[in-house]
PDB file of C-alpha atoms in Angstrom:
ATOM      1  CA  MET A   1     -24.373  23.382 -40.190  1.00  0.00           C
ATOM      2  CA  ALA A   2     -27.055  23.071 -42.858  1.00  0.00           C
ATOM      3  CA  ASP A   3     -30.713  22.802 -41.882  1.00  0.00           C
ATOM      4  CA  THR A   4     -32.285  19.357 -42.030  1.00  0.00           C
ATOM      5  CA  LEU A   5     -35.837  19.564 -43.330  1.00  0.00           C
ATOM      6  CA  ALA A   6     -38.283  16.748 -43.973  1.00  0.00           C
ATOM      7  CA  THR A   7     -37.788  15.524 -47.560  1.00  0.00           C
ATOM      8  CA  SER A   8     -39.230  12.686 -49.633  1.00  0.00           C
ATOM      9  CA  PHE A   9     -36.300  10.303 -49.150  1.00  0.00           C
ATOM     10  CA  GLY A  10     -35.248  11.631 -45.760  1.00  0.00           C
ATOM     11  CA  VAL A  11     -38.609  10.992 -44.020  1.00  0.00           C
ATOM     12  CA  LEU A  12     -40.433   8.029 -45.546  1.00  0.00           C
ATOM     13  CA  ASN A  13     -44.191   7.476 -45.354  1.00  0.00           C
ATOM     14  CA  TYR A  14     -45.462   4.245 -43.772  1.00  0.00           C
ATOM     15  CA  SER A  15     -48.870   2.788 -43.033  1.00  0.00           C
ATOM     16  CA  GLY A  16     -49.860   1.119 -39.789  1.00  0.00           C
ATOM     17  CA  LEU A  17     -50.298   2.195 -36.162  1.00  0.00           C
ATOM     18  CA  LEU A  18     -47.644   4.713 -35.118  1.00  0.00           C
ATOM     19  CA  PHE A  19     -45.766   4.399 -31.785  1.00  0.00           C
ATOM     20  CA  ASN A  20     -43.252   6.663 -30.076  1.00  0.00           C
ATOM     21  CA  ARG A  21     -40.155   4.547 -29.338  1.00  0.00           C
ATOM     22  CA  ASN A  22     -38.819   7.143 -26.883  1.00  0.00           C
ATOM     23  CA  ASN A  23     -41.985   7.924 -24.933  1.00  0.00           C
ATOM     24  CA  VAL A  24     -40.757  10.453 -22.345  1.00  0.00           C
ATOM     25  CA  ARG A  25     -43.124  11.022 -19.432  1.00  0.00           C
ATOM     26  CA  THR A  26     -43.429  14.542 -17.983  1.00  0.00           C
ATOM     27  CA  PRO A  27     -45.424  14.257 -14.711  1.00  0.00           C
ATOM     28  CA  LEU A  28     -44.038  17.474 -13.185  1.00  0.00           C
ATOM     29  CA  VAL A  29     -44.753  19.564 -16.276  1.00  0.00           C
ATOM     30  CA  ASN A  30     -48.270  18.109 -16.285  1.00  0.00           C
ATOM     31  CA  ALA A  31     -48.874  18.569 -12.543  1.00  0.00           C
ATOM     32  CA  LEU A  32     -47.416  21.976 -11.739  1.00  0.00           C
ATOM     33  CA  SER A  33     -49.496  25.131 -11.978  1.00  0.00           C
ATOM     34  CA  ARG A  34     -48.440  28.051 -14.184  1.00  0.00           C
ATOM     35  CA  LYS A  35     -47.408  31.606 -13.370  1.00  0.00           C
ATOM     36  CA  VAL A  36     -46.615  34.426 -15.793  1.00  0.00           C
ATOM     37  CA  THR A  37     -43.810  36.974 -15.532  1.00  0.00           C
ATOM     38  CA  ASN A  38     -42.507  39.791 -17.729  1.00  0.00           C
ATOM     39  CA  HIS A  39     -39.041  39.688 -16.165  1.00  0.00           C
ATOM     40  CA  VAL A  40     -36.321  37.077 -16.611  1.00  0.00           C
ATOM     41  CA  GLU A  41     -35.666  36.950 -12.844  1.00  0.00           C
ATOM     42  CA  PHE A  42     -38.476  36.197 -10.421  1.00  0.00           C
ATOM     43  CA  THR A  43     -38.932  35.635  -6.688  1.00  0.00           C
ATOM     44  CA  VAL A  44     -39.419  32.098  -5.411  1.00  0.00           C
ATOM     45  CA  SER A  45     -39.547  32.951  -1.697  1.00  0.00           C
ATOM     46  CA  SER A  46     -39.119  35.733   0.821  1.00  0.00           C
ATOM     47  CA  GLU A  47     -38.448  34.487   4.330  1.00  0.00           C
ATOM     48  CA  TYR A  48     -37.816  35.539   7.896  1.00  0.00           C
ATOM     49  CA  ALA A  49     -37.265  33.711  11.186  1.00  0.00           C
ATOM     50  CA  GLN A  50     -38.906  34.592  14.471  1.00  0.00           C
ATOM     51  CA  GLY A  51     -37.036  34.203  17.766  1.00  0.00           C
ATOM     52  CA  THR A  52     -36.551  30.872  19.541  1.00  0.00           C
ATOM     53  CA  PRO A  53     -39.307  30.193  22.124  1.00  0.00           C
ATOM     54  CA  SER A  54     -38.256  30.876  25.719  1.00  0.00           C
ATOM     55  CA  ILE A  55     -39.742  31.386  29.188  1.00  0.00           C
ATOM     56  CA  PRO A  56     -39.885  35.105  30.038  1.00  0.00           C
ATOM     57  CA  ASN A  57     -38.413  36.130  33.424  1.00  0.00           C
ATOM     58  CA  ILE A  58     -39.626  39.695  33.901  1.00  0.00           C
ATOM     59  CA  SER A  59     -40.391  41.214  37.277  1.00  0.00           C
ATOM     60  CA  GLU A  60     -42.937  43.960  37.874  1.00  0.00           C
ATOM     61  CA  MET A  61     -40.167  46.446  38.513  1.00  0.00           C
ATOM     62  CA  ALA A  62     -38.346  45.394  35.340  1.00  0.00           C
ATOM     63  CA  SER A  63     -41.519  45.755  33.295  1.00  0.00           C
ATOM     64  CA  LEU A  64     -41.628  49.489  34.118  1.00  0.00           C
ATOM     65  CA  THR A  65     -38.730  49.911  31.714  1.00  0.00           C
ATOM     66  CA  ALA A  66     -39.217  48.790  28.108  1.00  0.00           C
ATOM     67  CA  PRO A  67     -36.793  46.114  26.905  1.00  0.00           C
ATOM     68  CA  GLU A  68     -34.174  46.828  24.287  1.00  0.00           C
ATOM     69  CA  ALA A  69     -35.642  46.959  20.788  1.00  0.00           C
ATOM     70  CA  GLY A  70     -34.982  44.152  18.362  1.00  0.00           C
ATOM     71  CA  ILE A  71     -35.672  43.619  14.668  1.00  0.00           C
ATOM     72  CA  VAL A  72     -36.556  40.742  12.379  1.00  0.00           C
ATOM     73  CA  THR A  73     -34.733  40.713   9.059  1.00  0.00           C
ATOM     74  CA  ARG A  74     -35.895  39.178   5.788  1.00  0.00           C
ATOM     75  CA  LYS A  75     -34.165  37.701   2.756  1.00  0.00           C
ATOM     76  CA  GLN A  76     -35.213  36.758  -0.749  1.00  0.00           C
ATOM     77  CA  ASP A  77     -34.508  33.797  -3.047  1.00  0.00           C
ATOM     78  CA  THR A  78     -34.867  34.135  -6.815  1.00  0.00           C
ATOM     79  CA  ASN A  79     -34.685  32.065  -9.979  1.00  0.00           C
ATOM     80  CA  VAL A  80     -34.662  32.835 -13.702  1.00  0.00           C
ATOM     81  CA  THR A  81     -36.477  31.751 -16.830  1.00  0.00           C
ATOM     82  CA  GLN A  82     -34.512  30.283 -19.701  1.00  0.00           C
ATOM     83  CA  ILE A  83     -35.037  29.884 -23.434  1.00  0.00           C
ATOM     84  CA  PHE A  84     -36.336  26.673 -25.010  1.00  0.00           C
ATOM     85  CA  GLN A  85     -36.148  26.629 -28.794  1.00  0.00           C
ATOM     86  CA  LYS A  86     -36.303  24.056 -31.591  1.00  0.00           C
ATOM     87  CA  ALA A  87     -36.721  24.348 -35.371  1.00  0.00           C
ATOM     88  CA  THR A  88     -38.093  22.086 -38.066  1.00  0.00           C
ATOM     89  CA  GLY A  89     -39.435  22.268 -41.597  1.00  0.00           C
ATOM     90  CA  ILE A  90     -40.493  20.462 -44.740  1.00  0.00           C
ATOM     91  CA  SER A  91     -39.768  20.716 -48.469  1.00  0.00           C
ATOM     92  CA  TYR A  92     -42.477  21.492 -50.998  1.00  0.00           C
ATOM     93  CA  ALA A  93     -41.663  18.215 -52.749  1.00  0.00           C
ATOM     94  CA  LYS A  94     -42.360  16.278 -49.548  1.00  0.00           C
ATOM     95  CA  ILE A  95     -45.650  18.126 -49.024  1.00  0.00           C
ATOM     96  CA  SER A  96     -46.741  17.034 -52.497  1.00  0.00           C
ATOM     97  CA  ASN A  97     -45.521  13.442 -52.021  1.00  0.00           C
ATOM     98  CA  MET A  98     -47.463  12.291 -48.944  1.00  0.00           C
ATOM     99  CA  GLY A  99     -49.298   9.602 -50.948  1.00  0.00           C
ATOM    100  CA  THR A 100     -46.133   7.612 -51.713  1.00  0.00           C
ATOM    101  CA  LEU A 101     -45.795   4.777 -49.166  1.00  0.00           C
ATOM    102  CA  SER A 102     -42.736   2.730 -48.238  1.00  0.00           C
ATOM    103  CA  GLY A 103     -42.479  -0.680 -46.604  1.00  0.00           C
ATOM    104  CA  LEU A 104     -45.244  -3.302 -46.579  1.00  0.00           C
ATOM    105  CA  ASN A 105     -48.630  -2.009 -47.686  1.00  0.00           C
ATOM    106  CA  VAL A 106     -52.070  -3.436 -48.336  1.00  0.00           C
ATOM    107  CA  ALA A 107     -54.514  -1.997 -50.838  1.00  0.00           C
ATOM    108  CA  GLY A 108     -56.429   0.965 -49.438  1.00  0.00           C
ATOM    109  CA  GLN A 109     -53.947   1.900 -46.727  1.00  0.00           C
ATOM    110  CA  GLN A 110     -52.633   5.428 -46.266  1.00  0.00           C
ATOM    111  CA  SER A 111     -49.737   7.073 -44.494  1.00  0.00           C
ATOM    112  CA  ASN A 112     -50.006   7.117 -40.699  1.00  0.00           C
ATOM    113  CA  VAL A 113     -48.943  10.785 -40.893  1.00  0.00           C
ATOM    114  CA  LEU A 114     -51.307  12.869 -42.976  1.00  0.00           C
ATOM    115  CA  ASN A 115     -49.607  16.218 -42.427  1.00  0.00           C
ATOM    116  CA  GLU A 116     -45.812  15.981 -42.166  1.00  0.00           C
ATOM    117  CA  LEU A 117     -45.290  19.516 -40.883  1.00  0.00           C
ATOM    118  CA  ASP A 118     -47.861  19.081 -38.105  1.00  0.00           C
ATOM    119  CA  PHE A 119     -46.185  15.812 -37.118  1.00  0.00           C
ATOM    120  CA  GLN A 120     -42.691  17.322 -37.014  1.00  0.00           C
ATOM    121  CA  VAL A 121     -43.855  20.347 -35.009  1.00  0.00           C
ATOM    122  CA  GLY A 122     -45.748  18.103 -32.579  1.00  0.00           C
ATOM    123  CA  VAL A 123     -42.683  15.939 -31.946  1.00  0.00           C
ATOM    124  CA  LYS A 124     -40.487  19.009 -31.401  1.00  0.00           C
ATOM    125  CA  MET A 125     -43.038  20.417 -28.967  1.00  0.00           C
ATOM    126  CA  ALA A 126     -42.965  17.118 -27.052  1.00  0.00           C
ATOM    127  CA  GLU A 127     -39.159  17.281 -27.005  1.00  0.00           C
ATOM    128  CA  ILE A 128     -39.346  20.746 -25.434  1.00  0.00           C
ATOM    129  CA  GLY A 129     -41.733  19.365 -22.814  1.00  0.00           C
ATOM    130  CA  ALA A 130     -39.202  16.643 -21.990  1.00  0.00           C
ATOM    131  CA  ASP A 131     -36.369  19.204 -21.877  1.00  0.00           C
ATOM    132  CA  LEU A 132     -38.417  21.317 -19.473  1.00  0.00           C
ATOM    133  CA  GLU A 133     -39.111  18.286 -17.272  1.00  0.00           C
ATOM    134  CA  TYR A 134     -35.405  17.405 -17.127  1.00  0.00           C
ATOM    135  CA  THR A 135     -34.484  21.034 -16.441  1.00  0.00           C
ATOM    136  CA  ILE A 136     -36.997  21.316 -13.583  1.00  0.00           C
ATOM    137  CA  LEU A 137     -35.117  18.510 -11.851  1.00  0.00           C
ATOM    138  CA  ASN A 138     -31.490  19.040 -12.891  1.00  0.00           C
ATOM    139  CA  GLY A 139     -31.113  22.689 -13.877  1.00  0.00           C
ATOM    140  CA  LYS A 140     -27.976  24.533 -12.686  1.00  0.00           C
ATOM    141  CA  PHE A 141     -28.580  28.201 -11.952  1.00  0.00           C
ATOM    142  CA  ASN A 142     -26.966  30.866 -14.092  1.00  0.00           C
ATOM    143  CA  LYS A 143     -28.049  34.471 -14.485  1.00  0.00           C
ATOM    144  CA  ALA A 144     -26.733  35.883 -17.738  1.00  0.00           C
ATOM    145  CA  THR A 145     -24.778  39.137 -17.608  1.00  0.00           C
ATOM    146  CA  THR A 146     -24.449  39.543 -21.391  1.00  0.00           C
ATOM    147  CA  ASP A 147     -26.601  38.690 -24.411  1.00  0.00           C
ATOM    148  CA  ALA A 148     -24.096  35.972 -25.332  1.00  0.00           C
ATOM    149  CA  GLN A 149     -24.686  34.086 -22.074  1.00  0.00           C
ATOM    150  CA  ALA A 150     -27.597  31.741 -21.405  1.00  0.00           C
ATOM    151  CA  ASN A 151     -29.915  32.053 -18.434  1.00  0.00           C
ATOM    152  CA  GLN A 152     -30.345  28.706 -16.685  1.00  0.00           C
ATOM    153  CA  THR A 153     -33.141  28.018 -14.212  1.00  0.00           C
ATOM    154  CA  ARG A 154     -32.329  26.311 -10.912  1.00  0.00           C
ATOM    155  CA  GLY A 155     -33.884  22.845 -10.619  1.00  0.00           C
ATOM    156  CA  PHE A 156     -35.098  21.016  -7.527  1.00  0.00           C
ATOM    157  CA  ILE A 157     -31.895  19.040  -6.960  1.00  0.00           C
ATOM    158  CA  GLU A 158     -29.689  22.131  -6.816  1.00  0.00           C
ATOM    159  CA  ALA A 159     -32.292  24.167  -4.919  1.00  0.00           C
ATOM    160  CA  ILE A 160     -32.605  21.766  -1.964  1.00  0.00           C
ATOM    161  CA  LYS A 161     -29.802  22.670   0.440  1.00  0.00           C
ATOM    162  CA  THR A 162     -31.311  22.699   3.947  1.00  0.00           C
ATOM    163  CA  ASN A 163     -32.872  19.245   4.211  1.00  0.00           C
ATOM    164  CA  VAL A 164     -30.283  16.831   2.817  1.00  0.00           C
ATOM    165  CA  VAL A 165     -29.832  13.285   4.154  1.00  0.00           C
ATOM    166  CA  GLU A 166     -26.575  11.670   3.069  1.00  0.00           C
ATOM    167  CA  ALA A 167     -26.840   7.892   2.794  1.00  0.00           C
ATOM    168  CA  SER A 168     -24.123   5.277   2.448  1.00  0.00           C
ATOM    169  CA  GLY A 169     -26.227   2.220   1.696  1.00  0.00           C
ATOM    170  CA  THR A 170     -29.655   1.105   0.561  1.00  0.00           C
ATOM    171  CA  ILE A 171     -32.928   2.847   1.362  1.00  0.00           C
ATOM    172  CA  SER A 172     -34.394   2.310   4.817  1.00  0.00           C
ATOM    173  CA  HIS A 173     -37.365   3.463   6.857  1.00  0.00           C
ATOM    174  CA  ASP A 174     -34.993   5.476   9.070  1.00  0.00           C
ATOM    175  CA  LEU A 175     -33.629   7.410   6.084  1.00  0.00           C
ATOM    176  CA  ILE A 176     -37.147   8.328   5.004  1.00  0.00           C
ATOM    177  CA  ASN A 177     -38.001   9.395   8.555  1.00  0.00           C
ATOM    178  CA  ASP A 178     -34.787  11.433   8.716  1.00  0.00           C
ATOM    179  CA  ALA A 179     -35.775  13.386   5.598  1.00  0.00           C
ATOM    180  CA  MET A 180     -39.298  13.972   6.894  1.00  0.00           C
ATOM    181  CA  GLN A 181     -37.963  15.086  10.278  1.00  0.00           C
ATOM    182  CA  LYS A 182     -35.612  17.577   8.654  1.00  0.00           C
ATOM    183  CA  VAL A 183     -38.529  19.159   6.764  1.00  0.00           C
ATOM    184  CA  ARG A 184     -40.559  19.455   9.974  1.00  0.00           C
ATOM    185  CA  GLU A 185     -37.689  20.909  11.992  1.00  0.00           C
ATOM    186  CA  ALA A 186     -36.954  23.417   9.224  1.00  0.00           C
ATOM    187  CA  GLY A 187     -40.549  24.656   9.400  1.00  0.00           C
ATOM    188  CA  GLY A 188     -41.908  22.858   6.335  1.00  0.00           C
ATOM    189  CA  ASP A 189     -45.182  20.989   5.902  1.00  0.00           C
ATOM    190  CA  THR A 190     -44.757  17.195   5.962  1.00  0.00           C
ATOM    191  CA  SER A 191     -48.413  16.524   5.115  1.00  0.00           C
ATOM    192  CA  ALA A 192     -48.070  17.525   1.465  1.00  0.00           C
ATOM    193  CA  LEU A 193     -44.848  15.788   0.424  1.00  0.00           C
ATOM    194  CA  VAL A 194     -44.444  13.279  -2.387  1.00  0.00           C
ATOM    195  CA  MET A 195     -41.389  11.068  -2.937  1.00  0.00           C
ATOM    196  CA  LEU A 196     -39.887  11.044  -6.427  1.00  0.00           C
ATOM    197  CA  VAL A 197     -37.952   7.840  -7.008  1.00  0.00           C
ATOM    198  CA  SER A 198     -36.305   6.156  -9.983  1.00  0.00           C
ATOM    199  CA  PRO A 199     -37.812   2.864 -11.205  1.00  0.00           C
ATOM    200  CA  LYS A 200     -34.891   1.023  -9.614  1.00  0.00           C
ATOM    201  CA  GLN A 201     -35.345   2.715  -6.232  1.00  0.00           C
ATOM    202  CA  LYS A 202     -39.084   2.004  -6.423  1.00  0.00           C
ATOM    203  CA  ARG A 203     -38.237  -1.701  -6.638  1.00  0.00           C
ATOM    204  CA  GLU A 204     -35.697  -1.299  -3.843  1.00  0.00           C
ATOM    205  CA  ILE A 205     -38.336   0.276  -1.583  1.00  0.00           C
ATOM    206  CA  THR A 206     -40.815  -2.506  -2.298  1.00  0.00           C
ATOM    207  CA  LYS A 207     -38.139  -5.113  -1.698  1.00  0.00           C
ATOM    208  CA  PHE A 208     -37.109  -3.512   1.596  1.00  0.00           C
ATOM    209  CA  TYR A 209     -40.619  -3.373   3.048  1.00  0.00           C
ATOM    210  CA  ASN A 210     -41.375  -6.890   1.863  1.00  0.00           C
ATOM    211  CA  THR A 211     -38.481  -8.215   3.975  1.00  0.00           C
ATOM    212  CA  MET A 212     -38.711  -5.791   6.918  1.00  0.00           C
ATOM    213  CA  ASN A 213     -39.514  -7.349  10.299  1.00  0.00           C
ATOM    214  CA  GLY A 214     -43.001  -6.423  11.432  1.00  0.00           C
ATOM    215  CA  PHE A 215     -44.260  -5.473   7.971  1.00  0.00           C
ATOM    216  CA  ILE A 216     -47.603  -7.244   7.410  1.00  0.00           C
ATOM    217  CA  LEU A 217     -49.305  -7.684   4.052  1.00  0.00           C
ATOM    218  CA  PRO A 218     -53.048  -6.981   3.814  1.00  0.00           C
ATOM    219  CA  ALA A 219     -55.165  -9.953   4.924  1.00  0.00           C
ATOM    220  CA  SER A 220     -57.001 -10.187   1.585  1.00  0.00           C
ATOM    221  CA  ARG A 221     -55.134 -10.130  -1.716  1.00  0.00           C
ATOM    222  CA  THR A 222     -56.529 -10.964  -5.138  1.00  0.00           C
ATOM    223  CA  VAL A 223     -53.286 -10.674  -7.100  1.00  0.00           C
ATOM    224  CA  GLY A 224     -49.756 -11.876  -6.520  1.00  0.00           C
ATOM    225  CA  GLY A 225     -46.836  -9.617  -5.702  1.00  0.00           C
ATOM    226  CA  LEU A 226     -46.410  -6.454  -3.697  1.00  0.00           C
ATOM    227  CA  ALA A 227     -46.559  -2.754  -4.603  1.00  0.00           C
ATOM    228  CA  ILE A 228     -45.742   0.012  -2.133  1.00  0.00           C
ATOM    229  CA  ASP A 229     -47.445   3.268  -3.196  1.00  0.00           C
ATOM    230  CA  GLN A 230     -47.644   5.002   0.194  1.00  0.00           C
ATOM    231  CA  ILE A 231     -45.362   4.954   3.203  1.00  0.00           C
ATOM    232  CA  VAL A 232     -46.496   5.749   6.733  1.00  0.00           C
ATOM    233  CA  THR A 233     -43.779   7.666   8.580  1.00  0.00           C
ATOM    234  CA  ASP A 234     -43.534   9.201  12.043  1.00  0.00           C
ATOM    235  CA  PHE A 235     -44.373  12.536  10.428  1.00  0.00           C
ATOM    236  CA  GLY A 236     -47.265  11.582   8.151  1.00  0.00           C
ATOM    237  CA  THR A 237     -48.118   9.454   5.149  1.00  0.00           C
ATOM    238  CA  ILE A 238     -46.187  10.119   1.963  1.00  0.00           C
ATOM    239  CA  GLY A 239     -46.929   8.955  -1.567  1.00  0.00           C
ATOM    240  CA  LEU A 240     -44.494   7.645  -4.177  1.00  0.00           C
ATOM    241  CA  MET A 241     -44.102   8.960  -7.724  1.00  0.00           C
ATOM    242  CA  VAL A 242     -41.913   6.899 -10.046  1.00  0.00           C
ATOM    243  CA  HIS A 243     -39.925   9.278 -12.252  1.00  0.00           C
ATOM    244  CA  ASP A 244     -37.663   8.135 -15.084  1.00  0.00           C
ATOM    245  CA  MET A 245     -35.388  11.192 -14.818  1.00  0.00           C
ATOM    246  CA  VAL A 246     -34.546  10.819 -11.123  1.00  0.00           C
ATOM    247  CA  LYS A 247     -31.112   9.277 -10.587  1.00  0.00           C
ATOM    248  CA  ASP A 248     -30.789   5.862  -8.961  1.00  0.00           C
ATOM    249  CA  ASP A 249     -28.683   7.203  -6.076  1.00  0.00           C
ATOM    250  CA  GLU A 250     -31.136   9.831  -4.845  1.00  0.00           C
ATOM    251  CA  ILE A 251     -34.735  10.319  -3.727  1.00  0.00           C
ATOM    252  CA  LEU A 252     -36.533  13.665  -3.716  1.00  0.00           C
ATOM    253  CA  PHE A 253     -39.231  14.778  -1.286  1.00  0.00           C
ATOM    254  CA  LEU A 254     -41.209  17.569  -2.960  1.00  0.00           C
ATOM    255  CA  ASN A 255     -44.076  19.756  -1.815  1.00  0.00           C
ATOM    256  CA  LEU A 256     -45.633  20.416  -5.208  1.00  0.00           C
ATOM    257  CA  SER A 257     -48.424  22.571  -3.741  1.00  0.00           C
ATOM    258  CA  ILE A 258     -46.023  25.529  -3.358  1.00  0.00           C
ATOM    259  CA  CYS A 259     -44.339  25.086  -6.777  1.00  0.00           C
ATOM    260  CA  ALA A 260     -45.125  26.360 -10.244  1.00  0.00           C
ATOM    261  CA  ILE A 261     -43.693  26.709 -13.732  1.00  0.00           C
ATOM    262  CA  VAL A 262     -43.075  30.386 -14.462  1.00  0.00           C
ATOM    263  CA  GLU A 263     -43.619  31.326 -18.110  1.00  0.00           C
ATOM    264  CA  GLN A 264     -42.375  34.490 -19.794  1.00  0.00           C
ATOM    265  CA  PRO A 265     -44.555  34.999 -22.875  1.00  0.00           C
ATOM    266  CA  VAL A 266     -43.769  37.191 -25.862  1.00  0.00           C
ATOM    267  CA  ALA A 267     -46.293  39.995 -26.322  1.00  0.00           C
ATOM    268  CA  GLY A 268     -48.777  39.196 -29.051  1.00  0.00           C
ATOM    269  CA  LYS A 269     -47.471  35.640 -29.513  1.00  0.00           C
ATOM    270  CA  GLY A 270     -47.758  33.836 -26.179  1.00  0.00           C
ATOM    271  CA  ASN A 271     -45.297  31.204 -24.987  1.00  0.00           C
ATOM    272  CA  PHE A 272     -44.056  28.038 -26.705  1.00  0.00           C
ATOM    273  CA  PHE A 273     -45.432  29.117 -30.063  1.00  0.00           C
ATOM    274  CA  TRP A 274     -44.476  27.957 -33.556  1.00  0.00           C
ATOM    275  CA  GLU A 275     -43.901  30.545 -36.253  1.00  0.00           C
ATOM    276  CA  GLU A 276     -42.699  30.291 -39.812  1.00  0.00           C
ATOM    277  CA  LEU A 277     -39.302  31.738 -40.636  1.00  0.00           C
ATOM    278  CA  ALA A 278     -38.296  33.503 -43.849  1.00  0.00           C
ATOM    279  CA  ARG A 279     -38.309  31.190 -46.863  1.00  0.00           C
ATOM    280  CA  THR A 280     -35.062  30.837 -48.788  1.00  0.00           C
ATOM    281  CA  GLY A 281     -36.103  28.084 -51.201  1.00  0.00           C
ATOM    282  CA  ALA A 282     -38.740  25.446 -51.970  1.00  0.00           C
ATOM    283  CA  GLY A 283     -39.678  24.592 -48.417  1.00  0.00           C
ATOM    284  CA  ILE A 284     -41.125  25.788 -45.113  1.00  0.00           C
ATOM    285  CA  LYS A 285     -39.023  26.295 -41.993  1.00  0.00           C
ATOM    286  CA  GLY A 286     -40.232  27.413 -38.591  1.00  0.00           C
ATOM    287  CA  HIS A 287     -39.226  27.355 -34.964  1.00  0.00           C
ATOM    288  CA  ILE A 288     -40.803  26.888 -31.555  1.00  0.00           C
ATOM    289  CA  PHE A 289     -39.825  29.459 -28.948  1.00  0.00           C
ATOM    290  CA  GLY A 290     -40.604  29.707 -25.258  1.00  0.00           C
ATOM    291  CA  GLN A 291     -39.186  30.862 -21.937  1.00  0.00           C
ATOM    292  CA  ALA A 292     -39.847  29.161 -18.610  1.00  0.00           C
ATOM    293  CA  GLY A 293     -38.331  28.564 -15.189  1.00  0.00           C
ATOM    294  CA  LEU A 294     -39.081  26.787 -11.910  1.00  0.00           C
ATOM    295  CA  ASP A 295     -40.654  28.430  -8.877  1.00  0.00           C
ATOM    296  CA  TYR A 296     -39.803  25.918  -6.135  1.00  0.00           C
ATOM    297  CA  GLY A 297     -41.062  28.076  -3.269  1.00  0.00           C
ATOM    298  CA  ALA A 298     -39.193  27.830   0.036  1.00  0.00           C
ATOM    299  CA  GLU A 299     -36.479  25.229  -0.600  1.00  0.00           C
ATOM    300  CA  TRP A 300     -36.681  24.051   3.020  1.00  0.00           C
ATOM    301  CA  TYR A 301     -40.187  22.725   2.297  1.00  0.00           C
ATOM    302  CA  HIS A 302     -38.454  19.987   0.266  1.00  0.00           C
ATOM    303  CA  ALA A 303     -35.801  17.360   1.055  1.00  0.00           C
ATOM    304  CA  LYS A 304     -33.564  14.843  -0.662  1.00  0.00           C
ATOM    305  CA  ILE A 305     -31.639  11.677   0.122  1.00  0.00           C
ATOM    306  CA  THR A 306     -28.325  11.296  -1.697  1.00  0.00           C
ATOM    307  CA  GLY A 307     -25.666   8.591  -1.963  1.00  0.00           C
ATOM    308  CA  LEU A 308     -28.049   5.638  -2.128  1.00  0.00           C
ATOM    309  CA  THR A 309     -26.867   2.251  -3.368  1.00  0.00           C
ATOM    310  CA  SER A 310     -28.893  -0.703  -4.631  1.00  0.00           C
ATOM    311  CA  THR A 311     -28.815  -4.465  -4.267  1.00  0.00           C
ATOM    312  CA  LEU A 312     -30.741  -4.938  -7.499  1.00  0.00           C
ATOM    313  CA  ASN A 313     -28.602  -6.077 -10.413  1.00  0.00           C
ATOM    314  CA  VAL A 314     -30.613  -4.330 -13.117  1.00  0.00           C
ATOM    315  CA  SER A 315     -29.724  -1.554 -15.525  1.00  0.00           C
ATOM    316  CA  ARG A 316     -31.819   1.270 -16.919  1.00  0.00           C
ATOM    317  CA  LYS A 317     -31.608   3.258 -20.130  1.00  0.00           C
ATOM    318  CA  LYS A 318     -29.902   6.592 -19.619  1.00  0.00           C
TER     319      LYS A 318
END
């Protein structure tokens, strides 16, 4: 397939304020810390389990003989980085034609893009950020065994296996408590969790609490309506994060304090860098290259509710 570069008639110049029609939010990419690795596979957790508490029953005579020796074993969980890459470019003719405007123009106006190559590279970089955000949530693990295979990082949804609450209806306070309880019983920290919900499930949660018996609105309100941003559970208070990439039938409970994005930079270049490729004609072509994966820590520090339904008759853009 032939390359598509920015040309004079392919990418027109317009004046006026410029908006991104597909404004993809990336809260996880923005919030998570960064780690650096020089290996495609990295450790996300090493774990062990101590014995179940019990009441010792040891007599003085029995204590004169040491008990049988026991051991505590450990195991390791790993993930991989994967490649993110996009290319773009511009013709020389387009570079020299940035003053030609299309559409409605008033005297003195200029193109809302002054440097076409910078604009194209910036949009491609934003697309990689959105791809990384989607991958952090939905990635399916694959460790390549040949150069022709692609490494795929494991996302949160696939990683969470221990603390899964299967629902068969709409969201409820009991379902949220069930997920929190599972995290606690698995040994996780319920004080640092945040709920990731789709816009539709955010409305469903607000609707549920608004109609729940015993739920009382604050005594003083200066605006109409209701917005639930925090939920008090039997195991602590948890905040809500509305995320456009979370599916309507699930809710994630994430402990972001133990998570990070693992980057695998190229020596002398860094990570997610743009570089020009060899020129074959009257134009400039380059690509953005980077490698990254998700360190989700101990997966039993997180939880998820699956199989949710909704009573709201609204659709969302996929």
